[in-house]
Every structure is written in structure tokens, then in C-alpha cells.
Tab-separated table of C-alpha atoms and ligand atoms in Angstrom:
chain	number	residue	atom	x	y	z
M	1	UNK	CA	1.512	14.971	-11.447
M	2	UNK	CA	1.534	11.601	-13.253
M	3	UNK	CA	-1.123	8.857	-13.059
M	4	UNK	CA	1.435	6.575	-11.429
M	5	UNK	CA	1.495	4.995	-7.997
M	6	UNK	CA	4.585	4.624	-5.827
M	7	UNK	CA	4.477	1.926	-3.135
M	8	UNK	CA	7.210	1.436	-0.545
M	9	UNK	CA	8.314	-2.074	0.463
M	10	UNK	CA	9.295	-3.001	4.002
M	11	UNK	CA	11.935	-5.368	5.313
M	12	UNK	CA	13.268	-6.284	8.691
M	13	UNK	CA	16.547	-7.897	9.541
M	14	UNK	CA	17.145	-9.344	6.113
M	15	UNK	CA	13.626	-10.373	5.105
M	16	UNK	CA	10.865	-8.632	3.221
M	17	UNK	CA	7.678	-8.335	5.217
M	18	UNK	CA	4.322	-9.596	3.910
M	19	UNK	CA	2.952	-6.058	3.701
M	20	UNK	CA	5.384	-5.396	0.831
M	21	UNK	CA	3.565	-7.888	-1.367
M	22	UNK	CA	0.178	-6.668	-0.151
M	23	UNK	CA	1.267	-3.148	-1.117
M	24	UNK	CA	1.911	-4.444	-4.638
M	25	UNK	CA	-1.690	-5.692	-4.864
M	26	UNK	CA	-3.119	-2.466	-3.426
M	27	UNK	CA	-0.829	-0.317	-5.571
M	28	UNK	CA	-1.706	-2.246	-8.736
M	29	UNK	CA	-5.440	-1.812	-8.056
M	30	UNK	CA	-5.022	1.926	-7.662
M	31	UNK	CA	-2.705	2.206	-10.680
M	32	UNK	CA	-5.261	0.318	-12.795
M	33	UNK	CA	-7.855	2.869	-11.729
M	34	UNK	CA	-5.643	5.880	-12.443
M	35	UNK	CA	-4.322	4.316	-15.649
M	36	UNK	CA	-0.722	4.670	-14.493
M	37	UNK	CA	2.319	2.569	-13.709
M	38	UNK	CA	3.131	0.906	-10.415
M	39	UNK	CA	6.541	1.852	-9.034
M	40	UNK	CA	7.940	0.077	-6.025
M	41	UNK	CA	10.682	1.413	-3.771
M	42	UNK	CA	12.971	-0.648	-1.580
M	43	UNK	CA	15.331	1.206	0.714
M	44	UNK	CA	18.324	-0.410	2.381
M	45	UNK	CA	19.335	-4.013	3.002
M	46	UNK	CA	20.241	-6.389	0.186
M	47	UNK	CA	18.346	-4.333	-2.391
M	48	UNK	CA	19.244	-6.594	-5.341
M	49	UNK	CA	17.885	-9.687	-3.662
M	50	UNK	CA	14.826	-7.782	-2.446
M	51	UNK	CA	14.191	-6.435	-5.954
M	52	UNK	CA	14.240	-9.979	-7.295
M	53	UNK	CA	11.713	-11.106	-4.689
M	54	UNK	CA	9.522	-8.052	-5.218
M	55	UNK	CA	9.340	-8.602	-8.958
M	56	UNK	CA	5.754	-9.855	-8.836
M	57	UNK	CA	3.068	-9.558	-11.455
M	58	UNK	CA	1.789	-6.015	-11.789
M	59	UNK	CA	4.954	-4.140	-10.814
M	60	UNK	CA	6.305	-1.886	-13.580
M	61	UNK	CA	9.485	-0.471	-12.058
M	62	UNK	CA	11.411	-1.288	-8.880
M	63	UNK	CA	13.612	1.507	-7.543
M	64	UNK	CA	16.391	0.436	-5.220
M	65	UNK	CA	18.030	2.801	-2.764
M	66	UNK	CA	21.212	1.074	-1.673
M	67	UNK	CA	21.811	2.796	1.639
M	68	UNK	CA	22.133	1.179	5.076
M	69	UNK	CA	20.919	-2.162	6.298
M	70	UNK	CA	17.843	-1.849	8.444
M	71	UNK	CA	15.172	0.746	8.946
M	72	UNK	CA	16.280	4.247	9.811
M	73	UNK	CA	13.803	7.099	10.071
M	74	UNK	CA	15.996	9.766	8.515
M	75	UNK	CA	17.151	7.578	5.632
M	76	UNK	CA	13.614	6.479	4.785
M	77	UNK	CA	12.201	9.994	5.120
M	78	UNK	CA	14.875	11.353	2.783
M	79	UNK	CA	14.834	8.493	0.271
M	80	UNK	CA	11.050	8.236	-0.075
M	81	UNK	CA	10.707	12.010	-0.291
M	82	UNK	CA	13.368	12.216	-3.008
M	83	UNK	CA	11.905	9.370	-5.054
M	84	UNK	CA	8.394	10.735	-4.746
M	85	UNK	CA	9.633	14.132	-5.930
M	86	UNK	CA	11.348	12.489	-8.892
M	87	UNK	CA	8.361	10.351	-9.980
M	88	UNK	CA	5.539	12.722	-9.025
M	89	UNK	CA	2.930	9.934	-8.617
M	90	UNK	CA	-0.761	10.527	-7.845
M	91	UNK	CA	-0.637	8.155	-4.903
M	92	UNK	CA	2.204	7.359	-2.502
M	93	UNK	CA	1.439	4.141	-0.653
M	94	UNK	CA	3.277	3.077	2.517
M	95	UNK	CA	2.686	0.298	5.075
M	96	UNK	CA	0.713	1.144	8.205
M	97	UNK	CA	3.376	-0.616	10.233
M	98	UNK	CA	5.521	0.628	13.096
M	99	UNK	CA	8.133	1.669	10.529
M	100	UNK	CA	5.607	3.090	8.069
M	101	UNK	CA	3.963	5.186	10.742
M	102	UNK	CA	7.402	6.439	11.693
M	103	UNK	CA	8.394	7.921	8.325
M	104	UNK	CA	5.075	8.413	6.454
M	105	UNK	CA	4.036	11.559	8.378
M	106	UNK	CA	7.512	13.047	7.870
M	107	UNK	CA	7.377	12.378	4.134
M	108	UNK	CA	3.838	13.756	3.797
M	109	UNK	CA	4.855	16.828	5.748
M	110	UNK	CA	7.949	17.457	3.630
M	111	UNK	CA	5.958	17.086	0.429
M	112	UNK	CA	2.931	18.948	1.740
M	113	UNK	CA	0.708	15.971	0.879
M	114	UNK	CA	-2.485	14.943	2.667
M	115	UNK	CA	-1.914	11.657	4.538
M	116	UNK	CA	-4.655	9.078	5.131
M	117	UNK	CA	-3.494	6.370	7.521
M	118	UNK	CA	-4.611	2.812	8.228
M	119	UNK	CA	-6.575	2.359	4.993
M	120	UNK	CA	-8.387	-0.939	4.456
M	121	UNK	CA	-9.807	-0.050	1.025
M	122	UNK	CA	-8.767	2.309	-1.776
M	123	UNK	CA	-10.769	3.457	-4.783
M	124	UNK	CA	-10.272	6.176	-7.323
M	125	UNK	CA	-13.231	8.376	-8.149
M	126	UNK	CA	-11.792	11.657	-9.311
M	127	UNK	CA	-9.783	11.804	-6.097
M	128	UNK	CA	-8.928	8.914	-3.820
M	129	UNK	CA	-11.676	7.342	-1.716
M	130	UNK	CA	-10.009	5.663	1.248
M	131	UNK	CA	-11.882	3.337	3.591
M	132	UNK	CA	-10.864	3.193	7.235
M	133	UNK	CA	-12.255	1.280	10.200
M	134	UNK	CA	-13.082	2.883	13.497
M	135	UNK	CA	-14.255	1.895	16.970
M	136	UNK	CA	-12.568	-1.499	16.917
M	137	UNK	CA	-13.736	-2.218	13.356
M	138	UNK	CA	-17.379	-1.665	14.301
M	139	UNK	CA	-17.860	1.119	11.735
M	140	UNK	CA	-16.292	2.009	8.419
M	141	UNK	CA	-15.616	5.557	7.296
M	142	UNK	CA	-14.547	6.868	3.924
M	143	UNK	CA	-12.269	9.808	3.318
M	144	UNK	CA	-12.369	11.491	-0.077
M	145	UNK	CA	-9.115	13.261	-0.844
M	146	UNK	CA	-7.900	15.088	-3.922
M	147	UNK	CA	-4.838	13.723	-5.687
M	148	UNK	CA	-1.922	13.728	-5.083
M	149	UNK	CA	-2.151	11.948	-1.767
M	150	UNK	CA	-0.122	9.779	0.596
M	151	UNK	CA	-1.681	6.772	2.337
M	152	UNK	CA	-0.666	4.008	4.691
M	153	UNK	CA	-2.343	0.626	4.228
M	154	UNK	CA	-3.220	-1.800	7.007
M	155	UNK	CA	-1.470	-5.175	6.812
M	156	UNK	CA	-3.394	-8.267	5.763
M	157	UNK	CA	-6.188	-6.300	4.060
M	158	UNK	CA	-5.028	-6.996	0.504
M	159	UNK	CA	-3.876	-10.403	-0.723
M	160	UNK	CA	-0.152	-10.717	-1.322
M	161	UNK	CA	0.807	-10.293	-4.989
M	162	UNK	CA	2.001	-13.497	-6.614
M	163	UNK	CA	3.489	-14.597	-9.906
M	164	UNK	CA	6.759	-13.472	-11.426
M	165	UNK	CA	6.717	-10.055	-13.058
M	166	UNK	CA	8.990	-8.366	-15.538
M	167	UNK	CA	9.614	-5.094	-13.767
M	168	UNK	CA	12.585	-2.935	-14.661
M	169	UNK	CA	14.970	-2.538	-11.732
M	170	UNK	CA	16.574	0.885	-11.416
M	171	UNK	CA	19.057	2.092	-8.827
M	172	UNK	CA	17.977	5.456	-7.447
M	173	UNK	CA	20.496	7.868	-5.997
M	174	UNK	CA	18.534	9.558	-3.226
M	175	UNK	CA	21.497	11.823	-2.385
M	176	UNK	CA	21.107	10.998	1.300
M	177	UNK	CA	22.410	13.814	3.488
M	178	UNK	CA	24.414	11.993	6.152
M	179	UNK	CA	24.500	15.080	8.314
M	180	UNK	CA	20.712	14.900	8.600
M	181	UNK	CA	20.744	11.358	9.980
M	182	UNK	CA	20.140	11.913	13.656
M	183	UNK	CA	19.662	8.335	14.827
M	184	UNK	CA	21.525	5.062	14.472
M	185	UNK	CA	20.404	1.533	15.180
M	186	UNK	CA	23.014	0.101	17.539
M	187	UNK	CA	21.519	-3.370	17.981
M	188	UNK	CA	18.473	-5.426	18.780
M	189	UNK	CA	17.239	-6.891	22.018
M	190	UNK	CA	14.746	-9.697	21.973
M	191	UNK	CA	11.782	-9.300	24.284
M	192	UNK	CA	10.889	-12.359	26.372
M	193	UNK	CA	9.656	-14.995	23.931
M	194	UNK	CA	10.837	-12.669	21.207
M	195	UNK	CA	12.173	-15.505	19.140
M	196	UNK	CA	8.604	-16.050	18.001
M	197	UNK	CA	7.044	-13.851	15.343
M	198	UNK	CA	3.417	-14.941	15.155
M	199	UNK	CA	2.830	-12.759	12.094
M	200	UNK	CA	5.176	-15.014	10.100
M	201	UNK	CA	3.666	-18.355	11.213
M	202	UNK	CA	1.900	-20.635	8.721
M	203	UNK	CA	-0.180	-22.375	11.371
M	204	UNK	CA	-1.296	-20.724	14.604
M	205	UNK	CA	-2.872	-22.437	17.584
M	206	UNK	CA	-4.502	-19.543	19.375
M	207	UNK	CA	-5.843	-19.821	22.881
M	208	UNK	CA	-8.363	-17.709	24.750
M	209	UNK	CA	-9.896	-17.375	28.174
M	210	UNK	CA	-11.599	-20.735	27.727
M	211	UNK	CA	-8.322	-22.342	28.832
M	212	UNK	CA	-9.237	-21.351	32.406
M	213	UNK	CA	-5.847	-21.611	34.099
M	214	UNK	CA	-2.231	-21.004	33.195
M	215	UNK	CA	-1.223	-24.610	33.901
M	216	UNK	CA	-3.655	-25.786	31.229
M	217	UNK	CA	-1.568	-24.039	28.567
M	218	UNK	CA	0.641	-27.157	28.419
M	219	UNK	CA	-2.176	-28.819	26.505
M	220	UNK	CA	-2.077	-26.053	23.888
M	221	UNK	CA	1.702	-26.285	23.511
M	222	UNK	CA	1.310	-30.067	23.074
M	223	UNK	CA	-1.168	-29.437	20.257
M	224	UNK	CA	1.097	-26.857	18.631
M	225	UNK	CA	3.938	-29.368	18.717
M	226	UNK	CA	1.805	-32.068	17.134
M	227	UNK	CA	0.844	-29.606	14.384
M	228	UNK	CA	4.269	-27.997	14.074
M	229	UNK	CA	2.453	-24.743	14.777
M	230	UNK	CA	3.062	-21.570	16.788
M	231	UNK	CA	1.037	-20.593	19.856
M	232	UNK	CA	-0.731	-17.243	19.926
M	233	UNK	CA	-3.539	-15.944	22.106
M	234	UNK	CA	-6.307	-13.488	22.788
M	235	UNK	CA	-5.646	-10.497	24.999
M	236	UNK	CA	-6.873	-11.835	28.380
M	237	UNK	CA	-4.149	-14.509	28.273
M	238	UNK	CA	-1.519	-11.805	27.831
M	239	UNK	CA	-3.142	-9.512	30.380
M	240	UNK	CA	-2.986	-12.388	32.886
M	241	UNK	CA	0.762	-12.646	32.218
M	242	UNK	CA	0.448	-16.240	30.971
M	243	UNK	CA	1.990	-15.454	27.574
M	244	UNK	CA	4.164	-12.522	26.457
M	245	UNK	CA	2.652	-9.606	24.593
M	246	UNK	CA	4.205	-10.607	21.272
M	247	UNK	CA	1.839	-13.603	21.194
M	248	UNK	CA	-1.298	-11.441	21.259
M	249	UNK	CA	-3.497	-11.349	18.174
M	250	UNK	CA	-5.834	-8.438	17.610
M	251	UNK	CA	-6.393	-4.750	17.455
M	252	UNK	CA	-3.901	-3.986	20.200
M	253	UNK	CA	-1.762	-7.002	19.345
M	254	UNK	CA	-0.510	-8.353	16.039
M	255	UNK	CA	-2.248	-8.863	12.722
M	256	UNK	CA	-1.746	-12.400	11.467
M	257	UNK	CA	-2.469	-14.137	8.163
M	258	UNK	CA	-1.572	-17.809	8.628
M	259	UNK	CA	-2.729	-20.608	6.357
M	260	UNK	CA	-4.579	-22.071	9.333
M	261	UNK	CA	-5.782	-20.275	12.471
M	262	UNK	CA	-7.080	-22.546	15.208
M	263	UNK	CA	-9.092	-20.448	17.690
M	264	UNK	CA	-9.568	-22.408	20.888
M	265	UNK	CA	-11.730	-21.048	23.692
M	266	UNK	CA	-11.847	-17.641	22.012
M	267	UNK	CA	-15.224	-15.890	21.758
M	268	UNK	CA	-14.435	-13.817	18.660
M	269	UNK	CA	-14.665	-10.253	19.969
M	270	UNK	CA	-14.259	-7.610	17.231
M	271	UNK	CA	-10.915	-6.546	18.669
M	272	UNK	CA	-9.622	-10.095	18.323
M	273	UNK	CA	-11.144	-10.722	14.905
M	274	UNK	CA	-9.527	-7.519	13.597
M	275	UNK	CA	-6.164	-9.247	13.913
M	276	UNK	CA	-6.942	-12.668	12.402
M	277	UNK	CA	-9.755	-12.329	9.896
M	278	UNK	CA	-7.238	-12.463	7.025
M	279	UNK	CA	-6.301	-16.063	7.903
M	280	UNK	CA	-6.845	-18.504	5.039
M	281	UNK	CA	-8.694	-21.148	7.040
M	282	UNK	CA	-10.177	-20.513	10.459
M	283	UNK	CA	-11.064	-23.403	12.754
M	284	UNK	CA	-12.860	-22.657	16.029
M	285	UNK	CA	-13.368	-24.788	19.115
M	286	UNK	CA	-15.858	-23.396	21.587
M	287	UNK	CA	-18.471	-24.742	24.005
M	288	UNK	CA	-20.887	-21.960	23.057
M	289	UNK	CA	-22.573	-22.582	19.690
M	290	UNK	CA	-23.505	-18.892	19.555
M	291	UNK	CA	-19.941	-17.614	20.026
M	292	UNK	CA	-19.265	-14.940	17.346
M	293	UNK	CA	-16.069	-16.736	16.308
M	294	UNK	CA	-18.280	-19.259	14.495
M	295	UNK	CA	-19.543	-16.451	12.230
M	296	UNK	CA	-16.122	-16.204	10.587
M	297	UNK	CA	-14.885	-19.787	11.089
M	298	UNK	CA	-14.560	-22.094	8.082
M	299	UNK	CA	-14.809	-25.099	10.391
M	300	UNK	CA	-16.332	-25.143	13.858
M	301	UNK	CA	-16.265	-27.669	16.654
M	302	UNK	CA	-18.831	-27.042	19.375
M	303	UNK	CA	-17.270	-28.759	22.325
M	304	UNK	CA	-15.148	-28.617	25.431
M	305	UNK	CA	-11.536	-27.893	24.534
M	306	UNK	CA	-10.364	-30.250	27.273
M	307	UNK	CA	-12.031	-33.096	25.367
M	308	UNK	CA	-11.428	-31.854	21.810
M	309	UNK	CA	-7.760	-30.850	22.057
M	310	UNK	CA	-6.472	-34.225	23.385
M	311	UNK	CA	-8.320	-35.908	20.518
M	312	UNK	CA	-6.750	-33.520	18.015
M	313	UNK	CA	-3.293	-34.177	19.472
M	314	UNK	CA	-3.811	-37.924	19.171
M	315	UNK	CA	-5.067	-37.559	15.627
M	316	UNK	CA	-2.181	-35.353	14.471
M	317	UNK	CA	0.495	-37.342	16.249
C	401	LIG	C1	-9.349	-1.086	23.040
C	401	LIG	C2	-9.406	-2.578	23.131
C	401	LIG	C3	-8.445	-3.317	22.486
C	401	LIG	C4	-8.479	-4.720	22.550
C	401	LIG	N1	-7.542	-5.417	21.879
C	401	LIG	C5	-7.621	-6.774	21.859
C	401	LIG	C6	-6.689	-7.549	21.123
C	401	LIG	O1	-5.751	-7.024	20.503
C	401	LIG	N2	-6.850	-8.894	21.132
C	401	LIG	C7	-7.850	-9.535	21.808
C	401	LIG	O2	-7.926	-10.763	21.756
C	401	LIG	N3	-8.727	-8.813	22.528
C	401	LIG	C8	-8.626	-7.466	22.586
C	401	LIG	N4	-9.506	-6.777	23.350
C	401	LIG	C9	-10.399	-7.516	24.259
C	401	LIG	C10	-11.634	-8.071	23.582
C	401	LIG	O3	-12.675	-7.117	23.634
C	401	LIG	C11	-12.138	-9.352	24.300
C	401	LIG	O4	-12.366	-9.065	25.649
C	401	LIG	C12	-11.155	-10.514	24.199
C	401	LIG	O5	-10.784	-10.736	22.850
C	401	LIG	C13	-11.818	-11.760	24.735
C	401	LIG	O6	-10.881	-12.792	24.772
C	401	LIG	P1	-11.366	-14.311	24.781
C	401	LIG	O7	-12.155	-14.590	23.550
C	401	LIG	O8	-10.180	-15.150	25.049
C	401	LIG	O9	-12.268	-14.380	26.092
C	401	LIG	P2	-13.840	-14.473	26.261
C	401	LIG	O10	-14.540	-13.442	25.483
C	401	LIG	O11	-14.101	-14.582	27.716
C	401	LIG	O12	-14.200	-15.859	25.564
C	401	LIG	C14	-13.839	-17.109	26.076
C	401	LIG	C15	-14.512	-18.143	25.190
C	401	LIG	O13	-14.122	-19.433	25.595
C	401	LIG	C16	-15.234	-20.289	25.521
C	401	LIG	N5	-14.985	-21.391	26.456
C	401	LIG	C17	-15.003	-21.370	27.802
C	401	LIG	N6	-14.655	-22.581	28.288
C	401	LIG	C18	-14.386	-23.375	27.215
C	401	LIG	C19	-13.981	-24.730	27.067
C	401	LIG	N7	-13.747	-25.530	28.147
C	401	LIG	N8	-13.831	-25.232	25.816
C	401	LIG	C20	-14.052	-24.446	24.714
C	401	LIG	N9	-14.454	-23.164	24.809
C	401	LIG	C21	-14.604	-22.626	26.047
C	401	LIG	C22	-16.425	-19.444	25.915
C	401	LIG	O14	-17.638	-19.977	25.392
C	401	LIG	C23	-16.038	-18.107	25.274
C	401	LIG	O15	-16.587	-17.989	23.964
C	401	LIG	C24	-9.501	-5.374	23.296
C	401	LIG	C25	-10.462	-4.618	23.950
C	401	LIG	C26	-10.420	-3.238	23.874
C	401	LIG	C27	-11.487	-2.443	24.572
């Protein structure tokens, strides 16, 4: 076993996902603690372009596996397993995303590695000390695991790596066994409102139960237009069928990290906060000065959204 760390990047339909750059930060932290190198793997898609984008400060080597376009369970399971066998790192780090959770258990199983999922903190103290959140982020637990280990990291918990690095880029022949590829992606279907990916938005106008009625949502869309923002929401709005599920922020929705998150008529329940606490600047509008959302807001407006939002629209227009 080496002191190195191997992190796996993630892309979807031609673009790298934010968690790839967060994995660089997390991987670099762990590699600094183990005294090893940070290797990054990118599997499929335009690997040369991805490697260029992934060449951030702190990455030592980028391994490209030029096979297929989009995510495929069998390809990822084979490629990551093969690369991990080749490099023999102390820590294998994968995203705790839908894709990551698809192949990470298969890889850990093939390599007979312990797997700690959904990590929000990683330290090295002899073995790996992984922090996880439980009960809707109400409690933290730590798992101490001997090296080597495989982990998945939660999105938006580490800052995205920046700067331009000078990593070596190496093509890796994972000797993919085509006969073992049991599934093929035949196409994509957008869900209703699926054109919107709130996790990629720079500015989110997020609405909660304080909006009262579905018809009042027009006001929120007017504000989002004035701000050139995207509309997201808390869960009750989705449960009421007023917005599609892909607009929901939170524990059972999406994790978002916009530059600005405007929380309007949202109380700030832990399950909601779990999905937006990584936002750069949080602005809250709420009639209740004791609403928990104000505990994490950078700016707060105590007031009725039906008075505040029209004023904001006028101001921004
Ligand atoms: C397992 C589990 C998973 C969950 N997952 C999620 C999740 O992914 N995302 C999520 O959001 N929730 C989730 N929830 C639900 C969560 O616990 C809360 O119930 C929910 O976040 C509350 O939404 P809200 O803030 O919009 O509504 P409320 O808590 O009802 O808050 C409404 C807020 O609006 C304010 N308000 C009312 N009128 C006005 C007005 N005119 N102007 C300004 N402010 C006003 C009120 O003061 C209040 O603070 C989950 C719950 C469970 C148990």
C-alpha cells in the first residue's frame, strides 16, 4: 500500500460536476496527511478536455480512461477497480452521488475494502477518521477505519479546488471487458421541468410554505427573472405539487452551492439547511425573527414577503 490517494471525478452529459473539484480538495487534504500524492481518475467522455479542466492546484497525476461517453456502472466498476489495483492508494475517494453510490460498493466489494459512505469530514490518525451526519444532520458520528479504505464524500462539504495545477496526465488502459458490460444507456428523458438543474445555478430564489398559495408563485418567478436567477423550493412546495421534485433543496432533495441563496418564507428546518448551507451568501426573508434560517443567513429581512419581494423586484429591475 502506498501513502497516495486516488479520487474519482464525475461528469454528466459533457460537463464535469462540482463534486469533482470538491474531491480534489478533500483528496489533497487526505494526501497531505498521509504524505502521499493525489491521483485523479476520469472515466469516459472527452477525457482530454476533462483532464485539462481537472488540472487544479494540488493534483499530482490525472489518469484518463478513454472508454464510453456517459456513466456506465460496469465500465466505472471495472476501470476504478483496475486503477486502484495499479496504484494501491491508502484512500480511494468517490462522490456520494447517484453515480458514485452506484459503483462505489461494487468497487469496494471487488477489492475487499471497507467502504464509508456520505462522509462530510476526513482526517488521518493512524487510520482514517471519517465524519458522517445522521438523523437529518442533527448528530455527527465518526468512523475509525484502518487503511486502505474506500470512501464516498458528500457534495458541497469541501470547497472546490481552484488555481491551475501542473499535474501529469496519463492514459490508463483499464482493459475493460466488454462482455462484462451488462447495461447500456440508450437515451435520456427529461422529467417535467427537467431543463432546470438547481445544483448548477449561481443564484437561487428559493420559496417555502410562507408563499401560502400556488398562484402566489408568480411573484417568485418575477423576482427570479429580475435577478436572472433560478427558482428552487423547500419540500412542502414540492409535496403540494406546486413545483416539480427537481426544484427541491434539502436532505431528500438536491444539495446546492450557489453564490447567492435567497430563502423566502422558509423556516430553516435541518432537512432544508442540509441542502443549502454550502451557499456562499444566504439571504433570508421571513416574518418570524426567531426563524432558524436567520441563524445561518448572512443577511436577514424580517418582513412579509408580499411586501418585501415586490420591493426587491422594483429595485433589481
Ligand atoms: C426525512 C425528512 C426529509 C426531509 N427532507 C426535506 C428536504 O429535502 N427539503 C426540505 O425543505 N424539507 C425537508 N423536510 C421537511 C422539513 O422538516 C420541513 O418541514 C420543511 O423544510 C419546512 O418547509 P418550509 O420552511 O417551507 O415551511 P415551514 O417550516 O412551515 O416555514 C414557513 C416559514 O415561512 C414564514 N412565513 C410565513 N408567512 C410568511 C410571509 N408572508 N412572509 C415571509 N415569511 C413568511 C414562517 O414564519 C415560516 O418560518 C424533510 C423532513 C423529513 C422528516
